[in-house]
């Protein structure tokens, strides 16, 4: 009885209507849910329930969602998905840089919500199981990245990438399906205290032209406008 | 009265309103007037203050002279006292009235002793009466004391009586405008007794001079003058009968001012007479010489102004003619001139005296002659003035010597050719003329005339090469030659100076005219300021600052340096800002070269129009103070700037109102369109949901699902609508701009397309992007909104099997975006209203098509806020094309 495999999701949302329909969707998709509308409760519930994922609305009545995020991140690596309104890019970037795993924009559809949650839970499980052994290659759709040989292929065709381009692709592929902020990518590629936003964009544009069939409608590297990039894990 | 105000419901706002509308309520001034020290002015003042305090008024002792008698000091017990400000000046510790502390403390009534006191050099105002004016302007009532001899117009009378010069004076208007004057009377005999007992001054003071002053005779006279002065005030207050006034109005006095220091006597005389008749009076100075003593004249004119005269400067070579002309025009009835008894000289022998000339020119006007007796203490200054026109320079000396040598050689040639003495004399006179023309001042002309006589005597009269002359006629020849040369030289100098004067004046007029012309075509505050600054730096070659707002309120001025004066930074420091702030507050000049805050680097003048300060101009004085001419010119420039600024503000206001109305109009239009558009889907949602709730079980599955689908679609539409409206709020109101960041065009397009694909999975859409990377400054969310709206619009107006094409490319300095459909195209009659939220003729707007009207109008405002362009056209092959362009820079 104890060990059933249904993941537990903590919904932190002050709007009753949204929180009840979210919980309904999740329940019908075999997730267990707990709900709260208050930031302070959210922090204590995160500790007592040990959820598999937290769905965190940033606009809470008593405590800023960002504060909840900081408090939880002090001791836990539980995946946190931010719920935020469109146009609040700065807020999202801040949350992501503070350790949130992904975000979803209000209003959101059912499919989108489920996809995000699936990705995050898969990620956290893999990270737990993967300790010690690194994968040698990863395949997304027709894109194949071989970490040992530092080789990238599309439809079996080898693609020539510059060292920076390869670094970017491999970084994105390690966090498949997760959005990485500009800040995070730049720090990992060029090191801290640099601002290479323009180089990043140029490299991204080149990568799109090398990897994608139609750079205007990329399949592999998706732009999250004003926030960063993510590599699609749709297979 | 204040207490009553205090009990009203919202006294603060009322007071604030009154303060704003009435330019602050002025405080009341009460003067305790005495005729000599020791009559008990301060004592009476303190006594009065006690009374006021007992009746509940907030009284503060601002400053009482420290040498006050012990009995008086006792009176200060129980009154709150402001500690004096201590100023270090040349190793002396001076105690001064702390004006700023008083203004900050803001009592209802303040006591400040000794109205005529001159402040220490580093304080803000030169004179204490200026401090008191500031207090009054701040709405504080003031009690002060003064002795009769300190009143400007009586100054010379008192001096004549007592033989003691009093340098600290107060302008008459202070006295005249005081709300109450209380004379403190005390019998002279008692006063002398007091004095001899040492009660008035402490033993350390120099007593000899004072002993002269405190003679019975003097005191009696002073007492009489004081009494009379107060009586005059009372009689003027009582004077309400019209008849007398009309008669008085017909009298108008004119006093001629010259550079002589002594003319202050005639000025004072005129002031007293004018006051007695209650007549207006004018002080006139005629500018006839080039190098007159500006300083002295200004001192005299300032004096006249302080005494209440209108001051006028006239230009003209003949003083008498000019004055007569002016007197005729302005209806002068009495003319006052000062006259110094001159010793007869050769020059004056041929000149008609000014008064004689005036008498002949103005037979109807009474002329008063006041003897001008120069005072001894000024004697030194007079001498400097006399030598004022003699300049020495080495180059002029060289020129003079050269010309004289040349003349001598020429004359030798003439003599060798045996042409004759008279021509030689002519040569010398010519040379003197030339010298006078090319040198500055009288010195070289006069020297040359003497030298030429000597040279003629030495070289060309028998016996040659000696200064002796044998022929009896020669002395006369020498004399005539000298006179001729001398007069020529003085004449030339005079013509030259006249010329320079008129050139200078013309230059000034020309510049003013030019500025005026430029101001007429200049628009925009910044341009006006820039133009003004440019002119000032060009004319004065000094750094300049222009504040259009009170620098006390954190606003920055416009600075400009000149090529040679790089002291802009000096004008930028806090002290200088404080001076400008003071000028803003007090509407008076201040800074270097004025009476207020003289320690400042700059000379600051207010730009006043209709009693409102529109700005302050400051000119750096690190190169020395501005002279009178420059200050005058600056003031004239100031009035031009005031006019230009006022015109600018008026047109700004007008434009603001226009924009405001326009905004208001579009806002109400938008609101109308939105509420109209929102109602339709809301009605749908309400209808469908209540149907399900009320008769859910009776519905078949298909209808049920259909209703739910309707609800979903309607809410989706509402969300898009709200998103559109929210996006408008990202545009800064007022400036109508957006915060731009660099975005990659293809990423924006790609993001939009992925959104569209989610929403319309079944529609065909193709995208074209350029090969090169196109980085465009924009608000990405907003541009995405524009693209979404345009694509959605394209879908709506084309069949579901047709495809829509989105493309981006670089076009010169723009990024051009296009959305092309294969639909029905745009109705010709819709073109004018395509991007407007509200269509004037009726309901066609949104009911059927559900409000793309708002969508497109929002696109328009977003693109406008990006300083881009948005347009639409029909394609030849069918369908419409919507495009917009964003600038690649800025």
mmCIF file of C-alpha atoms in Angstrom, chain B residues 144-411:
data_model
loop_
_atom_site.group_PDB
_atom_site.id
_atom_site.type_symbol
_atom_site.label_atom_id
_atom_site.label_comp_id
_atom_site.label_asym_id
_atom_site.label_seq_id
_atom_site.Cartn_x
_atom_site.Cartn_y
_atom_site.Cartn_z
ATOM 1 C CA UNK B 144 12.869 96.096 13.614
ATOM 2 C CA UNK B 145 14.563 99.284 14.760
ATOM 3 C CA UNK B 146 16.270 102.091 12.877
ATOM 4 C CA UNK B 147 17.580 105.579 13.513
ATOM 5 C CA UNK B 148 16.492 108.495 11.385
ATOM 6 C CA UNK B 149 19.935 109.194 9.958
ATOM 7 C CA UNK B 150 19.954 105.810 8.236
ATOM 8 C CA UNK B 151 17.113 106.698 5.896
ATOM 9 C CA UNK B 152 18.571 107.226 2.460
ATOM 10 C CA UNK B 153 16.852 110.446 1.438
ATOM 11 C CA UNK B 154 17.651 112.091 4.760
ATOM 12 C CA UNK B 155 21.204 110.882 4.801
ATOM 13 C CA UNK B 156 22.833 114.068 3.535
ATOM 14 C CA UNK B 157 20.693 116.354 5.681
ATOM 15 C CA UNK B 158 21.701 114.493 8.784
ATOM 16 C CA UNK B 159 25.295 114.480 7.678
ATOM 17 C CA UNK B 160 25.234 118.224 7.254
ATOM 18 C CA UNK B 161 23.845 118.692 10.727
ATOM 19 C CA UNK B 162 26.004 116.266 12.603
ATOM 20 C CA UNK B 163 29.165 116.311 10.452
ATOM 21 C CA UNK B 164 29.304 112.589 10.895
ATOM 22 C CA UNK B 165 29.015 110.524 7.734
ATOM 23 C CA UNK B 166 26.650 107.594 8.012
ATOM 24 C CA UNK B 167 27.415 104.927 5.500
ATOM 25 C CA UNK B 168 24.790 102.361 6.400
ATOM 26 C CA UNK B 169 21.534 103.442 4.836
ATOM 27 C CA UNK B 170 18.204 101.854 3.999
ATOM 28 C CA UNK B 171 16.187 102.657 0.887
ATOM 29 C CA UNK B 172 13.170 104.872 1.489
ATOM 30 C CA UNK B 173 10.717 102.365 0.140
ATOM 31 C CA UNK B 174 11.391 100.059 3.063
ATOM 32 C CA UNK B 175 10.380 102.831 5.386
ATOM 33 C CA UNK B 176 7.471 103.953 3.235
ATOM 34 C CA UNK B 177 6.059 100.482 2.774
ATOM 35 C CA UNK B 178 6.306 99.497 6.430
ATOM 36 C CA UNK B 179 2.916 98.692 7.853
ATOM 37 C CA UNK B 180 3.514 100.530 11.104
ATOM 38 C CA UNK B 181 6.132 103.056 12.183
ATOM 39 C CA UNK B 182 6.400 103.825 15.858
ATOM 40 C CA UNK B 183 8.503 106.794 16.827
ATOM 41 C CA UNK B 184 10.360 106.447 20.085
ATOM 42 C CA UNK B 185 10.636 109.915 21.534
ATOM 43 C CA UNK B 186 12.871 110.922 24.357
ATOM 44 C CA UNK B 187 13.894 114.334 25.518
ATOM 45 C CA UNK B 188 17.369 115.385 24.252
ATOM 46 C CA UNK B 189 18.398 116.632 27.686
ATOM 47 C CA UNK B 190 17.675 113.269 29.244
ATOM 48 C CA UNK B 191 19.460 111.564 26.411
ATOM 49 C CA UNK B 192 22.611 113.612 26.947
ATOM 50 C CA UNK B 193 22.458 112.802 30.592
ATOM 51 C CA UNK B 194 22.153 109.136 29.822
ATOM 52 C CA UNK B 195 25.044 109.403 27.413
ATOM 53 C CA UNK B 196 27.287 111.064 29.928
ATOM 54 C CA UNK B 197 26.479 108.418 32.481
ATOM 55 C CA UNK B 198 27.877 105.942 29.962
ATOM 56 C CA UNK B 199 24.615 104.162 29.627
ATOM 57 C CA UNK B 200 24.417 104.425 25.894
ATOM 58 C CA UNK B 201 27.792 103.253 24.752
ATOM 59 C CA UNK B 202 30.274 101.311 26.723
ATOM 60 C CA UNK B 203 33.482 103.055 27.650
ATOM 61 C CA UNK B 204 35.548 101.207 25.069
ATOM 62 C CA UNK B 205 33.907 102.946 22.134
ATOM 63 C CA UNK B 206 35.563 105.938 20.509
ATOM 64 C CA UNK B 207 33.896 108.738 22.316
ATOM 65 C CA UNK B 208 35.269 111.841 20.682
ATOM 66 C CA UNK B 209 33.308 111.468 17.473
ATOM 67 C CA UNK B 210 30.207 110.605 19.407
ATOM 68 C CA UNK B 211 30.584 113.565 21.674
ATOM 69 C CA UNK B 212 30.226 115.772 18.625
ATOM 70 C CA UNK B 213 27.154 113.864 17.615
ATOM 71 C CA UNK B 214 25.487 114.046 20.998
ATOM 72 C CA UNK B 215 25.391 117.804 21.249
ATOM 73 C CA UNK B 216 22.099 119.266 22.286
ATOM 74 C CA UNK B 217 21.823 121.199 19.065
ATOM 75 C CA UNK B 218 22.206 118.104 16.943
ATOM 76 C CA UNK B 219 19.809 116.036 18.917
ATOM 77 C CA UNK B 220 17.127 118.649 18.715
ATOM 78 C CA UNK B 221 17.446 118.887 14.975
ATOM 79 C CA UNK B 222 17.467 115.124 14.558
ATOM 80 C CA UNK B 223 14.400 114.851 16.718
ATOM 81 C CA UNK B 224 12.639 117.378 14.554
ATOM 82 C CA UNK B 225 13.573 115.556 11.366
ATOM 83 C CA UNK B 226 12.354 112.269 12.752
ATOM 84 C CA UNK B 227 9.079 113.807 13.900
ATOM 85 C CA UNK B 228 8.580 115.424 10.545
ATOM 86 C CA UNK B 229 9.294 112.228 8.674
ATOM 87 C CA UNK B 230 6.681 110.373 10.666
ATOM 88 C CA UNK B 231 4.258 113.258 10.314
ATOM 89 C CA UNK B 232 4.750 113.101 6.530
ATOM 90 C CA UNK B 233 3.859 109.451 6.584
ATOM 91 C CA UNK B 234 0.698 110.156 8.517
ATOM 92 C CA UNK B 235 -0.311 113.011 6.271
ATOM 93 C CA UNK B 236 0.203 110.862 3.231
ATOM 94 C CA UNK B 237 -1.928 108.163 4.762
ATOM 95 C CA UNK B 238 -4.669 110.693 5.359
ATOM 96 C CA UNK B 239 -4.472 112.161 1.926
ATOM 97 C CA UNK B 240 -7.533 110.894 0.199
ATOM 98 C CA UNK B 241 -8.904 113.985 -1.404
ATOM 99 C CA UNK B 242 -8.820 113.715 -5.141
ATOM 100 C CA UNK B 243 -8.324 117.383 -5.840
ATOM 101 C CA UNK B 244 -4.948 117.546 -4.268
ATOM 102 C CA UNK B 245 -3.828 114.421 -6.016
ATOM 103 C CA UNK B 246 -4.744 115.736 -9.413
ATOM 104 C CA UNK B 247 -2.821 118.857 -8.779
ATOM 105 C CA UNK B 248 0.110 116.874 -7.599
ATOM 106 C CA UNK B 249 0.112 114.590 -10.587
ATOM 107 C CA UNK B 250 0.849 117.558 -12.798
ATOM 108 C CA UNK B 251 4.196 118.044 -11.104
ATOM 109 C CA UNK B 252 7.048 115.981 -12.439
ATOM 110 C CA UNK B 253 10.679 116.404 -11.545
ATOM 111 C CA UNK B 254 13.789 115.601 -13.466
ATOM 112 C CA UNK B 255 17.259 115.479 -12.037
ATOM 113 C CA UNK B 256 20.349 115.460 -14.232
ATOM 114 C CA UNK B 257 22.886 112.921 -13.075
ATOM 115 C CA UNK B 258 26.509 113.107 -13.991
ATOM 116 C CA UNK B 259 29.551 111.163 -13.079
ATOM 117 C CA UNK B 260 30.397 113.517 -10.282
ATOM 118 C CA UNK B 261 30.202 111.966 -6.878
ATOM 119 C CA UNK B 262 28.781 115.217 -5.644
ATOM 120 C CA UNK B 263 25.595 114.877 -7.677
ATOM 121 C CA UNK B 264 24.121 112.703 -4.952
ATOM 122 C CA UNK B 265 23.163 115.888 -3.204
ATOM 123 C CA UNK B 266 20.976 117.050 -6.049
ATOM 124 C CA UNK B 267 19.490 113.552 -6.271
ATOM 125 C CA UNK B 268 18.597 113.554 -2.608
ATOM 126 C CA UNK B 269 17.196 117.041 -2.847
ATOM 127 C CA UNK B 270 14.971 116.016 -5.735
ATOM 128 C CA UNK B 271 13.824 112.937 -3.869
ATOM 129 C CA UNK B 272 12.756 114.984 -0.867
ATOM 130 C CA UNK B 273 11.032 117.576 -2.989
ATOM 131 C CA UNK B 274 9.253 114.935 -5.020
ATOM 132 C CA UNK B 275 8.090 113.289 -1.848
ATOM 133 C CA UNK B 276 6.838 116.529 -0.448
ATOM 134 C CA UNK B 277 4.815 117.146 -3.602
ATOM 135 C CA UNK B 278 4.012 113.465 -3.961
ATOM 136 C CA UNK B 279 5.213 113.840 -7.489
ATOM 137 C CA UNK B 280 6.960 111.366 -9.742
ATOM 138 C CA UNK B 281 10.557 112.047 -10.623
ATOM 139 C CA UNK B 282 13.118 110.927 -13.129
ATOM 140 C CA UNK B 283 16.881 110.744 -12.913
ATOM 141 C CA UNK B 284 18.474 111.227 -16.298
ATOM 142 C CA UNK B 285 21.992 110.556 -17.356
ATOM 143 C CA UNK B 286 23.192 111.670 -20.758
ATOM 144 C CA UNK B 287 25.817 109.440 -22.274
ATOM 145 C CA UNK B 288 27.948 111.818 -24.288
ATOM 146 C CA UNK B 289 31.483 110.691 -23.749
ATOM 147 C CA UNK B 290 32.956 107.379 -24.612
ATOM 148 C CA UNK B 291 35.020 106.874 -21.545
ATOM 149 C CA UNK B 292 32.852 108.091 -18.755
ATOM 150 C CA UNK B 293 33.035 106.774 -15.258
ATOM 151 C CA UNK B 294 30.509 104.024 -15.501
ATOM 152 C CA UNK B 295 30.930 103.094 -11.893
ATOM 153 C CA UNK B 296 30.197 106.540 -10.508
ATOM 154 C CA UNK B 297 27.223 106.997 -12.778
ATOM 155 C CA UNK B 298 25.848 103.656 -11.759
ATOM 156 C CA UNK B 299 26.309 104.549 -8.102
ATOM 157 C CA UNK B 300 24.335 107.716 -8.671
ATOM 158 C CA UNK B 301 21.629 106.070 -10.743
ATOM 159 C CA UNK B 302 21.304 103.277 -8.199
ATOM 160 C CA UNK B 303 20.934 105.848 -5.491
ATOM 161 C CA UNK B 304 18.174 107.566 -7.444
ATOM 162 C CA UNK B 305 16.438 104.239 -7.995
ATOM 163 C CA UNK B 306 16.625 103.419 -4.326
ATOM 164 C CA UNK B 307 15.075 106.766 -3.558
ATOM 165 C CA UNK B 308 12.194 105.960 -5.835
ATOM 166 C CA UNK B 309 13.133 107.571 -9.119
ATOM 167 C CA UNK B 310 12.639 106.257 -12.578
ATOM 168 C CA UNK B 311 16.116 106.190 -14.087
ATOM 169 C CA UNK B 312 16.800 106.914 -17.718
ATOM 170 C CA UNK B 313 19.935 106.810 -19.808
ATOM 171 C CA UNK B 314 20.017 108.918 -22.932
ATOM 172 C CA UNK B 315 22.544 109.139 -25.684
ATOM 173 C CA UNK B 316 23.483 112.353 -27.325
ATOM 174 C CA UNK B 317 26.439 114.541 -27.860
ATOM 175 C CA UNK B 318 24.901 117.723 -26.581
ATOM 176 C CA UNK B 319 23.769 117.216 -23.008
ATOM 177 C CA UNK B 320 21.480 120.249 -22.892
ATOM 178 C CA UNK B 321 19.726 119.417 -26.169
ATOM 179 C CA UNK B 322 19.108 115.851 -25.144
ATOM 180 C CA UNK B 323 17.753 116.744 -21.722
ATOM 181 C CA UNK B 324 15.531 119.464 -23.152
ATOM 182 C CA UNK B 325 14.121 117.071 -25.711
ATOM 183 C CA UNK B 326 13.397 114.460 -23.082
ATOM 184 C CA UNK B 327 11.859 116.975 -20.691
ATOM 185 C CA UNK B 328 9.508 118.219 -23.382
ATOM 186 C CA UNK B 329 8.380 114.753 -24.354
ATOM 187 C CA UNK B 330 7.778 113.461 -20.869
ATOM 188 C CA UNK B 331 6.107 116.564 -19.464
ATOM 189 C CA UNK B 332 8.665 117.579 -16.892
ATOM 190 C CA UNK B 333 7.702 120.622 -14.845
ATOM 191 C CA UNK B 334 10.745 121.018 -12.661
ATOM 192 C CA UNK B 335 14.304 120.407 -13.608
ATOM 193 C CA UNK B 336 17.098 119.971 -11.088
ATOM 194 C CA UNK B 337 20.759 120.265 -11.925
ATOM 195 C CA UNK B 338 23.753 120.130 -9.711
ATOM 196 C CA UNK B 339 26.448 122.696 -10.306
ATOM 197 C CA UNK B 340 30.035 122.849 -9.237
ATOM 198 C CA UNK B 341 31.464 126.334 -9.153
ATOM 199 C CA UNK B 342 34.188 126.183 -11.716
ATOM 200 C CA UNK B 343 37.174 128.417 -12.072
ATOM 201 C CA UNK B 344 37.144 130.210 -15.376
ATOM 202 C CA UNK B 345 39.453 128.615 -17.880
ATOM 203 C CA UNK B 346 40.096 129.299 -21.525
ATOM 204 C CA UNK B 347 37.928 126.361 -22.417
ATOM 205 C CA UNK B 348 34.959 127.431 -20.319
ATOM 206 C CA UNK B 349 35.231 130.943 -21.589
ATOM 207 C CA UNK B 350 33.844 129.837 -24.922
ATOM 208 C CA UNK B 351 31.269 127.421 -23.552
ATOM 209 C CA UNK B 352 27.745 128.302 -22.611
ATOM 210 C CA UNK B 353 26.895 126.852 -19.225
ATOM 211 C CA UNK B 354 24.520 123.921 -19.223
ATOM 212 C CA UNK B 355 21.948 125.742 -17.113
ATOM 213 C CA UNK B 356 21.969 128.753 -19.424
ATOM 214 C CA UNK B 357 21.453 126.544 -22.391
ATOM 215 C CA UNK B 358 18.644 124.684 -20.677
ATOM 216 C CA UNK B 359 16.977 127.950 -19.703
ATOM 217 C CA UNK B 360 17.011 129.090 -23.280
ATOM 218 C CA UNK B 361 15.763 125.722 -24.543
ATOM 219 C CA UNK B 362 13.084 125.237 -21.901
ATOM 220 C CA UNK B 363 11.607 128.618 -21.039
ATOM 221 C CA UNK B 364 8.519 127.072 -19.379
ATOM 222 C CA UNK B 365 10.266 124.787 -16.991
ATOM 223 C CA UNK B 366 11.504 125.731 -13.555
ATOM 224 C CA UNK B 367 15.163 124.998 -13.181
ATOM 225 C CA UNK B 368 16.636 124.387 -9.744
ATOM 226 C CA UNK B 369 20.329 124.609 -9.255
ATOM 227 C CA UNK B 370 21.818 122.683 -6.365
ATOM 228 C CA UNK B 371 25.422 123.362 -5.449
ATOM 229 C CA UNK B 372 27.465 120.214 -5.744
ATOM 230 C CA UNK B 373 30.169 120.318 -3.122
ATOM 231 C CA UNK B 374 32.441 117.365 -3.351
ATOM 232 C CA UNK B 375 33.055 115.771 -0.007
ATOM 233 C CA UNK B 376 36.578 115.496 1.196
ATOM 234 C CA UNK B 377 36.578 111.780 1.652
ATOM 235 C CA UNK B 378 36.015 111.324 -2.047
ATOM 236 C CA UNK B 379 38.676 113.713 -3.178
ATOM 237 C CA UNK B 380 41.159 111.033 -4.067
ATOM 238 C CA UNK B 381 38.689 109.365 -6.352
ATOM 239 C CA UNK B 382 38.079 112.542 -8.318
ATOM 240 C CA UNK B 383 41.656 112.793 -9.307
ATOM 241 C CA UNK B 384 41.671 109.288 -10.683
ATOM 242 C CA UNK B 385 38.668 110.204 -12.731
ATOM 243 C CA UNK B 386 40.409 113.214 -14.224
ATOM 244 C CA UNK B 387 43.309 111.123 -15.340
ATOM 245 C CA UNK B 388 40.928 108.467 -16.495
ATOM 246 C CA UNK B 389 41.173 109.446 -20.124
ATOM 247 C CA UNK B 390 44.931 109.302 -20.348
ATOM 248 C CA UNK B 391 46.205 105.959 -21.437
ATOM 249 C CA UNK B 392 49.762 104.963 -21.926
ATOM 250 C CA UNK B 393 51.018 102.259 -24.209
ATOM 251 C CA UNK B 394 54.408 101.553 -25.740
ATOM 252 C CA UNK B 395 53.072 100.961 -29.212
ATOM 253 C CA UNK B 396 51.297 104.320 -29.176
ATOM 254 C CA UNK B 397 54.527 105.959 -28.045
ATOM 255 C CA UNK B 398 56.340 104.315 -30.931
ATOM 256 C CA UNK B 399 53.716 105.478 -33.405
ATOM 257 C CA UNK B 400 53.852 109.027 -32.056
ATOM 258 C CA UNK B 401 57.641 109.207 -32.245
ATOM 259 C CA UNK B 402 57.675 107.688 -35.708
ATOM 260 C CA UNK B 403 55.128 110.097 -37.115
ATOM 261 C CA UNK B 404 56.834 113.109 -35.566
ATOM 262 C CA UNK B 405 60.218 112.054 -36.970
ATOM 263 C CA UNK B 406 58.613 111.509 -40.353
ATOM 264 C CA UNK B 407 56.983 114.950 -40.159
ATOM 265 C CA UNK B 408 60.333 116.485 -39.247
ATOM 266 C CA UNK B 409 62.067 114.845 -42.215
ATOM 267 C CA UNK B 410 59.283 115.907 -44.533
ATOM 268 C CA UNK B 411 59.533 119.443 -43.211
#
